[in-house]
Amino acid sequence: MNIGQEVIQQLKEEITESEYNRYIKQLIYDAKKSTSDLAIFYASNALVQNWIQSKYSEKISHLFEINNGSKVSVRITQKNSTERRKTIKKIEKKTSHSLLNPSQIFDNFMVGGSNQFAYSAVKSVSENAGTKYNPLFIYGGVGLGKTHLMQSAGNVFENQGKNVIYTTSEQLLNDFIRHIRNKTMEKFQEKYRKCDVLLIDDIQFLSGKEGIQEEFFHTFEALRGDGKQIIMTADKHPKKIGGLQERLQSRFEWGLVADIQPPELETKIAIIKSKCEINKVKLSSDIINYIATVIDNNVREIEGILSRLQAYSQLMHIDIDLDFTKNALKDQLQEKKKNLSMESITNIVSKDLNIKPSEIRSKGRSKNLVYARRIAIYICRELTQNTMPQLAQYFGMKDHTAISHTIKKINSLIQTDEDFKTKIEELSNKITSS
Ligand code: ADP
Ligand code: MG
């Protein structure tokens, strides 16, 4: 077996069977053209090619690194242009297609206060296509799970044998332009009006694009008139997406508009645990809590962090412990540290504990003050790049040994006092996501 085939076999272990069968199984490794820093694989068609490139190339690259010890770039391509043309023709012939990611399902979507509403809305629509909320409009920030939810509904519909089209609004626009250029608009119309369910991701990209909006309006009317379900996602509420025809904007609100908020700490922890299970990474709860507090609200970061941890530990033959994790995530944190000041941290701590910032920085010895000061100092040490002498100066302490002594004290408290530890985690989370 060559290294490429080996990597494919290893990847098989890490993903679901249906993902493997659908996308990875057909990959062919080009041992001749690949070099020590470039791995070339052939995919059978453009859809699979793009999907693998965006979803799996990082994983594949990591596996090469684990096997070879050196980094490689991964290129997913197609055998030759004739074959490619044939495939494109075939795709065009298919009047509908959906490119659903079989691993994004309701079962592995962790629900918490932040996404409960959107989750319930999508779930309910997946059980009552076309009749409950039509259209369903989900909006929220980057990496909060909009696509995951939409795909989950798509997978349910597809399992019911429905003709599902999943597309980003950019792909929709490209498809539109292509059909205009080829003078095949009737095919475009037929394709999108014939489906049972239309899922359009990131619809905000249609902003300012008059032609496609005009066309989409008619598609929308036709589908909705036939009781076909439409689900859309965007980064904003329809009212806030500028450059949208008014009639479209108002129609987007006809069914149900549901928002997704950044996950709270418990939800982040649940998500990390679930991703660990899926990716077969074993982490102690200390590490999981640490990751939950340092990542932004963007859930997408979690997967990157886990594969990085896994690759490092396999490469260096070390078990993953908390220090190792901190070390491995150093670069990631460095960026964040640059933007956090002791002042902003102290302000957030003081607001949360209802103590004035000036008091936190004073020499007061009451129990509450000492408690708040310890927390502020610890978080400043963890989340900023200030040195011990700088911390000492800011918190009105004699010198760096006083700070170092305090930090030792806090570390031992964290080991013994569960409430104290939780408070620190909660506040760090608040600070990094503010
Ligand atoms: P968005 O479309 O809102 O930018 P995605 O749906 O692409 O975000 O989510 C980014 C990543 O985070 C995906 O890998 C997704 O599976 C994961 N994710 C987001 N929210 C959750 C959640 N609640 N439970 C499990 N995974 C989640
Ligand atoms: Mg998305």
Tab-separated table of C-alpha atoms and ligand atoms in Angstrom:
chain	number	residue	atom	x	y	z
A	1	MET	CA	0.000	0.000	0.000
A	2	ASN	CA	1.374	3.436	-0.835
A	3	ILE	CA	1.244	6.299	1.632
A	4	GLY	CA	-1.766	7.878	-0.089
A	5	GLN	CA	-3.791	4.699	0.193
A	6	GLU	CA	-2.704	4.338	3.781
A	7	VAL	CA	-3.855	7.867	4.567
A	8	ILE	CA	-7.223	7.144	2.984
A	9	GLN	CA	-7.546	4.060	5.176
A	10	GLN	CA	-6.675	6.103	8.259
A	11	LEU	CA	-9.157	8.776	7.278
A	12	LYS	CA	-11.790	6.057	7.038
A	13	GLU	CA	-11.328	5.430	10.756
A	14	GLU	CA	-11.993	9.050	11.560
A	15	ILE	CA	-15.163	9.672	9.595
A	16	THR	CA	-18.562	8.093	9.318
A	17	GLU	CA	-19.153	5.215	6.971
A	18	SER	CA	-21.525	7.205	4.824
A	19	GLU	CA	-19.049	10.065	4.476
A	20	TYR	CA	-16.409	7.565	3.489
A	21	ASN	CA	-18.583	5.802	0.957
A	22	ARG	CA	-19.926	8.986	-0.505
A	23	TYR	CA	-16.780	11.016	-0.838
A	24	ILE	CA	-13.504	9.436	0.174
A	25	LYS	CA	-13.740	5.894	-1.154
A	26	GLN	CA	-13.396	6.992	-4.751
A	27	LEU	CA	-10.298	9.135	-4.185
A	28	ILE	CA	-7.238	8.026	-6.138
A	29	TYR	CA	-3.738	8.919	-4.991
A	30	ASP	CA	-1.202	9.832	-7.652
A	31	ALA	CA	2.009	8.376	-6.264
A	32	LYS	CA	3.974	9.432	-9.367
A	33	LYS	CA	3.102	13.094	-9.409
A	34	SER	CA	2.982	13.598	-5.651
A	35	THR	CA	6.122	14.932	-4.014
A	36	SER	CA	7.399	15.118	-0.460
A	37	ASP	CA	5.471	18.324	0.086
A	38	LEU	CA	2.529	17.926	-2.246
A	39	ALA	CA	-0.019	15.114	-2.215
A	40	ILE	CA	-2.221	14.817	-5.283
A	41	PHE	CA	-5.532	12.978	-5.278
A	42	TYR	CA	-8.106	12.578	-8.021
A	43	ALA	CA	-11.789	12.972	-7.345
A	44	SER	CA	-14.460	11.677	-9.665
A	45	ASN	CA	-16.266	14.951	-10.215
A	46	ALA	CA	-16.196	18.641	-9.465
A	47	LEU	CA	-18.711	18.491	-6.670
A	48	VAL	CA	-16.831	15.834	-4.769
A	49	GLN	CA	-13.565	17.570	-5.568
A	50	ASN	CA	-14.641	20.854	-3.994
A	51	TRP	CA	-16.254	19.165	-1.091
A	52	ILE	CA	-13.180	17.113	-0.232
A	53	GLN	CA	-10.849	20.040	-0.764
A	54	SER	CA	-12.771	22.212	1.649
A	55	LYS	CA	-13.811	19.634	4.203
A	56	TYR	CA	-11.119	16.993	4.338
A	57	SER	CA	-7.889	18.379	2.956
A	58	GLU	CA	-6.762	19.612	6.353
A	59	LYS	CA	-7.427	16.202	7.894
A	60	ILE	CA	-5.612	14.485	5.040
A	61	SER	CA	-2.675	16.827	5.426
A	62	HIS	CA	-2.494	16.034	9.140
A	63	LEU	CA	-2.488	12.330	8.443
A	64	PHE	CA	0.399	12.767	6.035
A	65	GLU	CA	2.201	14.718	8.692
A	66	ILE	CA	1.629	11.966	11.213
A	67	ASN	CA	2.882	9.298	8.821
A	68	ASN	CA	5.719	11.259	7.245
A	69	GLY	CA	6.746	13.720	9.866
A	70	SER	CA	6.633	16.566	7.371
A	71	LYS	CA	3.914	18.918	6.247
A	72	VAL	CA	2.331	18.429	2.843
A	73	SER	CA	-0.156	20.453	0.876
A	74	VAL	CA	-3.073	18.462	-0.398
A	75	ARG	CA	-4.450	19.004	-3.862
A	76	ILE	CA	-7.691	17.389	-4.887
A	77	THR	CA	-8.090	17.505	-8.625
A	78	GLN	CA	-9.673	15.675	-11.537
A	79	LYS	CA	-7.932	13.294	-13.864
A	80	ASN	CA	-8.069	15.252	-17.067
A	81	SER	CA	-10.096	17.921	-18.674
A	82	THR	CA	-12.065	15.619	-20.969
A	83	GLU	CA	-13.263	13.659	-18.027
A	84	ARG	CA	-13.942	16.883	-16.208
A	85	ARG	CA	-16.045	18.183	-19.069
A	86	LYS	CA	-17.971	14.941	-19.108
A	87	THR	CA	-18.662	15.228	-15.401
A	88	ILE	CA	-19.807	18.813	-15.697
A	89	LYS	CA	-22.127	17.788	-18.506
A	90	LYS	CA	-23.497	15.039	-16.306
A	91	ILE	CA	-24.059	17.427	-13.448
A	92	GLU	CA	-25.808	19.855	-15.725
A	93	LYS	CA	-28.009	17.083	-16.985
A	94	LYS	CA	-29.151	16.275	-13.519
A	95	THR	CA	-32.015	18.656	-12.989
A	96	SER	CA	-31.459	18.760	-9.302
A	97	HIS	CA	-28.600	18.034	-7.027
A	98	SER	CA	-27.946	18.389	-3.410
A	99	LEU	CA	-24.597	18.481	-1.795
A	100	LEU	CA	-25.469	17.587	1.703
A	101	ASN	CA	-22.879	16.811	4.265
A	102	PRO	CA	-24.063	13.533	5.791
A	103	SER	CA	-22.200	14.185	9.024
A	104	GLN	CA	-24.217	17.275	9.884
A	105	ILE	CA	-27.305	15.896	11.535
A	106	PHE	CA	-29.580	16.869	14.409
A	107	ASP	CA	-28.122	14.100	16.559
A	108	ASN	CA	-24.725	15.717	16.766
A	109	PHE	CA	-25.970	19.273	17.124
A	110	MET	CA	-25.649	20.318	20.763
A	111	VAL	CA	-28.548	22.369	21.981
A	112	GLY	CA	-28.331	25.087	24.620
A	113	GLY	CA	-30.056	28.349	25.417
A	114	SER	CA	-28.189	30.129	22.638
A	115	ASN	CA	-29.473	27.959	19.805
A	116	GLN	CA	-32.587	26.354	21.287
A	117	PHE	CA	-34.984	28.528	19.308
A	118	ALA	CA	-33.313	28.012	15.945
A	119	TYR	CA	-32.897	24.295	16.632
A	120	SER	CA	-36.581	23.832	17.519
A	121	ALA	CA	-37.653	25.809	14.480
A	122	VAL	CA	-35.546	23.793	12.045
A	123	LYS	CA	-36.458	20.497	13.710
A	124	SER	CA	-40.112	21.315	13.559
A	125	VAL	CA	-39.887	22.280	9.879
A	126	SER	CA	-38.057	19.039	9.125
A	127	GLU	CA	-41.077	17.193	10.513
A	128	ASN	CA	-43.679	19.364	8.774
A	129	ALA	CA	-42.221	20.342	5.414
A	130	GLY	CA	-44.006	23.202	3.730
A	131	THR	CA	-46.791	23.456	6.242
A	132	LYS	CA	-45.384	24.851	9.440
A	133	TYR	CA	-43.064	27.782	8.906
A	134	ASN	CA	-42.473	28.640	5.295
A	135	PRO	CA	-40.007	30.136	4.662
A	136	LEU	CA	-37.849	29.519	7.682
A	137	PHE	CA	-35.143	32.113	8.070
A	138	ILE	CA	-32.207	31.451	10.423
A	139	TYR	CA	-29.716	34.186	11.143
A	140	GLY	CA	-26.680	34.661	13.377
A	141	GLY	CA	-22.900	35.225	13.455
A	142	VAL	CA	-20.176	33.169	11.814
A	143	GLY	CA	-19.605	29.615	12.997
A	144	LEU	CA	-22.651	29.383	15.234
A	145	GLY	CA	-24.184	26.371	13.508
A	146	LYS	CA	-26.546	27.800	10.886
A	147	THR	CA	-25.258	25.602	8.098
A	148	HIS	CA	-25.164	22.579	10.389
A	149	LEU	CA	-28.842	23.034	11.273
A	150	MET	CA	-29.860	23.599	7.680
A	151	GLN	CA	-27.969	20.521	6.549
A	152	SER	CA	-29.546	18.499	9.339
A	153	ALA	CA	-32.975	19.342	7.971
A	154	GLY	CA	-31.737	18.599	4.448
A	155	ASN	CA	-30.551	15.145	5.497
A	156	VAL	CA	-33.923	14.398	7.082
A	157	PHE	CA	-35.735	15.476	3.913
A	158	GLU	CA	-33.398	13.480	1.732
A	159	ASN	CA	-33.981	10.384	3.837
A	160	GLN	CA	-37.689	10.923	3.269
A	161	GLY	CA	-36.938	10.672	-0.440
A	162	LYS	CA	-37.541	14.334	-1.134
A	163	ASN	CA	-35.755	16.174	-3.883
A	164	VAL	CA	-33.565	18.556	-1.891
A	165	ILE	CA	-31.450	21.362	-3.272
A	166	TYR	CA	-28.846	22.765	-0.946
A	167	THR	CA	-26.907	25.711	-2.294
A	168	THR	CA	-25.095	28.742	-1.028
A	169	SER	CA	-26.383	31.969	-2.474
A	170	GLU	CA	-23.017	32.421	-4.193
A	171	GLN	CA	-23.391	29.085	-5.969
A	172	LEU	CA	-26.926	30.036	-6.858
A	173	LEU	CA	-25.685	33.270	-8.369
A	174	ASN	CA	-22.971	31.466	-10.350
A	175	ASP	CA	-25.493	28.971	-11.609
A	176	PHE	CA	-27.774	31.818	-12.622
A	177	ILE	CA	-24.987	33.602	-14.505
A	178	ARG	CA	-23.954	30.402	-16.254
A	179	HIS	CA	-27.482	29.756	-17.452
A	180	ILE	CA	-27.832	33.301	-18.691
A	181	ARG	CA	-24.576	32.987	-20.598
A	182	ASN	CA	-25.634	29.652	-22.102
A	183	LYS	CA	-29.115	30.999	-22.795
A	184	THR	CA	-30.631	28.158	-20.804
A	185	MET	CA	-32.648	30.112	-18.271
A	186	GLU	CA	-35.627	27.807	-18.631
A	187	LYS	CA	-33.417	24.988	-17.320
A	188	PHE	CA	-32.424	27.072	-14.336
A	189	GLN	CA	-36.062	27.772	-13.601
A	190	GLU	CA	-37.076	24.180	-14.032
A	191	LYS	CA	-34.302	22.963	-11.750
A	192	TYR	CA	-35.074	25.235	-8.833
A	193	ARG	CA	-38.840	25.109	-9.174
A	194	LYS	CA	-38.987	21.342	-9.427
A	195	CYS	CA	-37.384	20.577	-6.110
A	196	ASP	CA	-39.353	19.704	-2.973
A	197	VAL	CA	-37.114	21.596	-0.616
A	198	LEU	CA	-34.847	24.545	-1.313
A	199	LEU	CA	-32.091	25.332	1.165
A	200	ILE	CA	-30.169	28.539	0.541
A	201	ASP	CA	-27.211	29.243	2.746
A	202	ASP	CA	-25.849	32.744	3.427
A	203	ILE	CA	-28.496	34.564	1.478
A	204	GLN	CA	-26.974	37.929	2.412
A	205	PHE	CA	-24.676	37.561	-0.611
A	206	LEU	CA	-27.628	38.304	-2.853
A	207	SER	CA	-27.531	41.832	-1.503
A	208	GLY	CA	-27.293	44.350	-4.330
A	209	LYS	CA	-27.537	41.667	-7.043
A	210	GLU	CA	-30.677	42.785	-8.829
A	211	GLY	CA	-30.859	40.163	-11.589
A	212	ILE	CA	-30.734	37.124	-9.355
A	213	GLN	CA	-33.074	38.739	-6.843
A	214	GLU	CA	-35.635	39.226	-9.577
A	215	GLU	CA	-35.310	35.597	-10.639
A	216	PHE	CA	-35.265	34.319	-7.089
A	217	PHE	CA	-38.439	36.206	-6.309
A	218	HIS	CA	-40.311	34.171	-8.922
A	219	THR	CA	-38.728	30.918	-7.758
A	220	PHE	CA	-39.732	31.758	-4.228
A	221	GLU	CA	-43.312	32.507	-5.231
A	222	ALA	CA	-43.597	29.325	-7.274
A	223	LEU	CA	-42.203	27.080	-4.540
A	224	ARG	CA	-44.180	28.618	-1.759
A	225	GLY	CA	-47.329	28.510	-3.883
A	226	ASP	CA	-46.822	24.765	-4.277
A	227	GLY	CA	-46.259	24.305	-0.570
A	228	LYS	CA	-42.575	23.482	-1.037
A	229	GLN	CA	-40.376	24.192	1.945
A	230	ILE	CA	-37.777	26.952	1.772
A	231	ILE	CA	-35.090	27.436	4.420
A	232	MET	CA	-32.602	30.274	4.318
A	233	THR	CA	-29.728	31.374	6.488
A	234	ALA	CA	-27.994	34.723	6.750
A	235	ASP	CA	-25.654	36.597	9.008
A	236	LYS	CA	-28.347	39.191	9.760
A	237	HIS	CA	-32.071	39.638	10.189
A	238	PRO	CA	-33.783	40.189	6.794
A	239	LYS	CA	-34.508	43.781	7.754
A	240	LYS	CA	-30.808	44.439	8.303
A	241	ILE	CA	-29.618	42.994	4.982
A	242	GLY	CA	-29.206	46.059	2.848
A	243	GLY	CA	-29.626	45.998	-0.926
A	244	LEU	CA	-32.514	43.547	-0.868
A	245	GLN	CA	-35.740	44.123	-2.817
A	246	GLU	CA	-38.437	45.106	-0.413
A	247	ARG	CA	-40.803	42.403	-1.584
A	248	LEU	CA	-38.129	39.781	-0.950
A	249	GLN	CA	-37.264	41.180	2.435
A	250	SER	CA	-40.893	41.111	3.537
A	251	ARG	CA	-41.412	37.597	2.174
A	252	PHE	CA	-38.372	36.358	4.093
A	253	GLU	CA	-40.252	37.302	7.232
A	254	TRP	CA	-43.524	35.631	6.258
A	255	GLY	CA	-42.797	32.304	7.860
A	256	LEU	CA	-40.547	32.345	10.879
A	257	VAL	CA	-37.349	34.254	11.566
A	258	ALA	CA	-35.179	32.624	14.222
A	259	ASP	CA	-31.833	33.779	15.534
A	260	ILE	CA	-28.816	31.863	16.820
A	261	GLN	CA	-26.787	33.441	19.589
A	262	PRO	CA	-23.170	32.753	20.586
A	263	PRO	CA	-22.996	29.615	22.740
A	264	GLU	CA	-22.760	29.929	26.484
A	265	LEU	CA	-20.015	28.097	28.322
A	266	GLU	CA	-22.006	24.907	28.981
A	267	THR	CA	-23.013	24.626	25.341
A	268	LYS	CA	-19.416	25.130	24.235
A	269	ILE	CA	-18.361	22.369	26.604
A	270	ALA	CA	-21.055	20.059	25.264
A	271	ILE	CA	-19.972	20.808	21.705
A	272	ILE	CA	-16.317	20.117	22.486
A	273	LYS	CA	-17.225	16.824	24.154
A	274	SER	CA	-19.274	15.794	21.178
A	275	LYS	CA	-16.518	16.723	18.696
A	276	CYS	CA	-14.034	14.772	20.822
A	277	GLU	CA	-16.218	11.732	20.547
A	278	ILE	CA	-16.654	12.114	16.814
A	279	ASN	CA	-12.937	12.715	16.235
A	280	LYS	CA	-11.889	10.076	18.764
A	281	VAL	CA	-9.877	12.505	20.870
A	282	LYS	CA	-9.638	11.862	24.600
A	283	LEU	CA	-9.449	14.995	26.741
A	284	SER	CA	-9.824	15.491	30.481
A	285	SER	CA	-12.547	17.832	31.679
A	286	ASP	CA	-9.927	20.406	32.713
A	287	ILE	CA	-8.716	20.623	29.151
A	288	ILE	CA	-12.222	20.746	27.742
A	289	ASN	CA	-13.072	23.611	30.087
A	290	TYR	CA	-9.890	25.394	29.155
A	291	ILE	CA	-10.594	25.142	25.436
A	292	ALA	CA	-14.159	26.317	26.006
A	293	THR	CA	-12.944	29.439	27.732
A	294	VAL	CA	-10.246	30.342	25.245
A	295	ILE	CA	-12.077	29.839	21.973
A	296	ASP	CA	-14.137	32.623	20.589
A	297	ASN	CA	-17.773	32.159	19.934
A	298	ASN	CA	-16.904	30.648	16.626
A	299	VAL	CA	-17.596	26.953	17.083
A	300	ARG	CA	-15.669	26.203	13.917
A	301	GLU	CA	-12.418	26.831	15.792
A	302	ILE	CA	-13.041	23.779	17.937
A	303	GLU	CA	-12.480	21.278	15.164
A	304	GLY	CA	-9.209	22.928	14.173
A	305	ILE	CA	-7.997	22.900	17.747
A	306	LEU	CA	-8.840	19.241	18.251
A	307	SER	CA	-7.071	18.079	15.142
A	308	ARG	CA	-4.066	20.198	16.038
A	309	LEU	CA	-3.902	18.693	19.507
A	310	GLN	CA	-4.270	15.221	18.101
A	311	ALA	CA	-1.571	15.712	15.489
A	312	TYR	CA	0.890	17.227	17.961
A	313	SER	CA	0.424	14.499	20.498
A	314	GLN	CA	0.782	11.754	17.917
A	315	LEU	CA	3.831	13.345	16.357
A	316	MET	CA	5.556	13.979	19.621
A	317	HIS	CA	4.300	10.846	21.373
A	318	ILE	CA	3.007	12.838	24.333
A	319	ASP	CA	-0.294	12.474	26.130
A	320	ILE	CA	-2.424	15.553	25.982
A	321	ASP	CA	-2.452	17.313	29.356
A	322	LEU	CA	-3.356	20.862	30.299
A	323	ASP	CA	0.134	22.318	29.904
A	324	PHE	CA	0.511	20.620	26.586
A	325	THR	CA	-2.825	22.086	25.478
A	326	LYS	CA	-1.865	25.570	26.585
A	327	ASN	CA	1.381	25.233	24.713
A	328	ALA	CA	-0.252	23.925	21.569
A	329	LEU	CA	-2.765	26.753	21.540
A	330	LYS	CA	-0.226	29.432	22.334
A	331	ASP	CA	-0.272	31.046	18.907
A	332	GLN	CA	-3.997	31.116	18.826
A	333	LEU	CA	-4.078	32.831	22.194
A	334	GLN	CA	-1.292	35.242	21.368
A	335	GLU	CA	-3.552	36.932	18.862
A	336	LYS	CA	-6.288	37.353	21.388
A	337	LYS	CA	-3.939	38.491	24.106
A	338	LYS	CA	-2.863	41.410	21.999
A	339	ASN	CA	-6.353	42.786	22.114
A	340	LEU	CA	-7.110	42.417	25.796
A	341	SER	CA	-6.093	45.017	28.338
A	342	MET	CA	-5.857	44.679	32.114
A	343	GLU	CA	-8.295	47.522	32.306
A	344	SER	CA	-11.007	45.851	30.256
A	345	ILE	CA	-10.553	42.620	32.208
A	346	THR	CA	-10.767	44.405	35.538
A	347	ASN	CA	-13.870	46.241	34.376
A	348	ILE	CA	-15.652	43.044	33.432
A	349	VAL	CA	-14.648	41.310	36.679
A	350	SER	CA	-15.716	44.301	38.729
A	351	LYS	CA	-19.065	44.557	36.996
A	352	ASP	CA	-19.751	40.877	37.461
A	353	LEU	CA	-18.849	40.877	41.144
A	354	ASN	CA	-20.361	44.265	41.797
A	355	ILE	CA	-17.173	45.861	43.086
A	356	LYS	CA	-15.634	49.082	41.792
A	357	PRO	CA	-12.520	48.680	39.593
A	358	SER	CA	-10.681	51.137	41.815
A	359	GLU	CA	-11.417	48.906	44.805
A	360	ILE	CA	-10.105	45.843	43.006
A	361	ARG	CA	-6.883	47.736	42.437
A	362	SER	CA	-6.721	49.083	45.993
A	363	LYS	CA	-4.988	47.558	48.998
A	364	GLY	CA	-8.321	46.743	50.692
A	365	ARG	CA	-8.278	43.395	52.506
A	366	SER	CA	-11.975	42.589	52.916
A	367	LYS	CA	-12.929	39.081	51.826
A	368	ASN	CA	-14.886	40.205	48.767
A	369	LEU	CA	-12.117	42.456	47.556
A	370	VAL	CA	-9.435	39.828	47.932
A	371	TYR	CA	-11.639	37.359	46.065
A	372	ALA	CA	-12.271	39.758	43.167
A	373	ARG	CA	-8.629	40.858	43.036
A	374	ARG	CA	-7.382	37.283	42.861
A	375	ILE	CA	-9.696	36.540	39.982
A	376	ALA	CA	-8.728	39.690	38.098
A	377	ILE	CA	-5.009	39.072	38.569
A	378	TYR	CA	-5.255	35.474	37.499
A	379	ILE	CA	-7.235	36.268	34.362
A	380	CYS	CA	-4.893	39.134	33.454
A	381	ARG	CA	-1.971	36.751	33.804
A	382	GLU	CA	-3.657	34.128	31.630
A	383	LEU	CA	-5.166	36.360	28.989
A	384	THR	CA	-2.757	39.257	28.526
A	385	GLN	CA	0.916	39.423	27.781
A	386	ASN	CA	1.726	41.649	30.735
A	387	THR	CA	4.733	40.673	32.838
A	388	MET	CA	4.644	40.079	36.593
A	389	PRO	CA	6.121	43.527	37.366
A	390	GLN	CA	3.483	45.138	35.131
A	391	LEU	CA	0.745	43.226	36.929
A	392	ALA	CA	2.211	44.239	40.289
A	393	GLN	CA	2.167	47.864	39.285
A	394	TYR	CA	-1.374	47.753	37.949
A	395	PHE	CA	-2.822	46.037	41.004
A	396	GLY	CA	-0.878	48.170	43.468
A	397	MET	CA	1.318	45.368	44.779
A	398	LYS	CA	4.825	45.705	46.030
A	399	ASP	CA	6.670	43.794	43.332
A	400	HIS	CA	6.612	40.756	41.093
A	401	THR	CA	7.197	38.340	43.964
A	402	ALA	CA	3.916	39.490	45.503
A	403	ILE	CA	2.140	38.732	42.224
A	404	SER	CA	3.885	35.421	41.825
A	405	HIS	CA	2.867	34.528	45.365
A	406	THR	CA	-0.763	35.458	44.633
A	407	ILE	CA	-0.789	33.393	41.470
A	408	LYS	CA	0.559	30.364	43.329
A	409	LYS	CA	-2.175	30.836	45.888
A	410	ILE	CA	-4.826	31.046	43.170
A	411	ASN	CA	-3.502	27.925	41.448
A	412	SER	CA	-3.876	25.954	44.634
A	413	LEU	CA	-7.368	27.380	45.160
A	414	ILE	CA	-8.332	26.282	41.670
A	415	GLN	CA	-7.290	22.746	42.600
A	416	THR	CA	-9.354	22.690	45.777
A	417	ASP	CA	-12.246	25.125	45.390
A	418	GLU	CA	-14.664	24.071	42.658
A	419	ASP	CA	-16.784	27.262	42.896
A	420	PHE	CA	-13.760	29.481	42.573
A	421	LYS	CA	-12.577	27.554	39.562
A	422	THR	CA	-15.987	27.767	37.897
A	423	LYS	CA	-16.132	31.502	38.493
A	424	ILE	CA	-12.761	31.957	36.815
A	425	GLU	CA	-13.856	29.887	33.842
A	426	GLU	CA	-17.112	31.764	33.528
A	427	LEU	CA	-15.435	35.144	33.646
A	428	SER	CA	-12.626	34.165	31.267
A	429	ASN	CA	-15.294	33.007	28.880
A	430	LYS	CA	-17.158	36.270	29.194
A	431	ILE	CA	-13.973	38.246	28.630
A	432	THR	CA	-12.752	36.334	25.587
A	433	SER	CA	-16.148	36.501	23.950
A	434	SER	CA	-16.819	40.155	24.686
B	1	ADP	P1	-22.339	28.881	10.399
B	1	ADP	O1	-23.021	28.313	9.190
B	1	ADP	O2	-23.299	29.484	11.357
B	1	ADP	O3	-21.209	29.800	10.074
B	1	ADP	P2	-21.590	26.124	10.823
B	1	ADP	O4	-22.920	25.490	10.827
B	1	ADP	O5	-20.761	25.964	9.615
B	1	ADP	O6	-21.689	27.678	11.201
B	1	ADP	O7	-20.805	25.604	12.109
B	1	ADP	C1	-19.395	25.653	12.210
B	1	ADP	C2	-18.892	24.361	12.817
B	1	ADP	O8	-19.309	24.280	14.154
B	1	ADP	C3	-19.438	23.141	12.127
B	1	ADP	O9	-18.436	22.178	12.085
B	1	ADP	C4	-20.568	22.684	13.022
B	1	ADP	O10	-20.727	21.283	12.968
B	1	ADP	C5	-20.086	23.127	14.369
B	1	ADP	N1	-21.192	23.504	15.275
B	1	ADP	C6	-21.768	24.715	15.418
B	1	ADP	N2	-22.717	24.696	16.344
B	1	ADP	C7	-22.750	23.433	16.825
B	1	ADP	C8	-23.523	22.768	17.809
B	1	ADP	N3	-24.464	23.411	18.525
B	1	ADP	N4	-23.281	21.460	18.031
B	1	ADP	C9	-22.337	20.804	17.342
B	1	ADP	N5	-21.568	21.370	16.396
B	1	ADP	C10	-21.767	22.668	16.128
B	2	MG	MG	-22.620	28.647	7.213
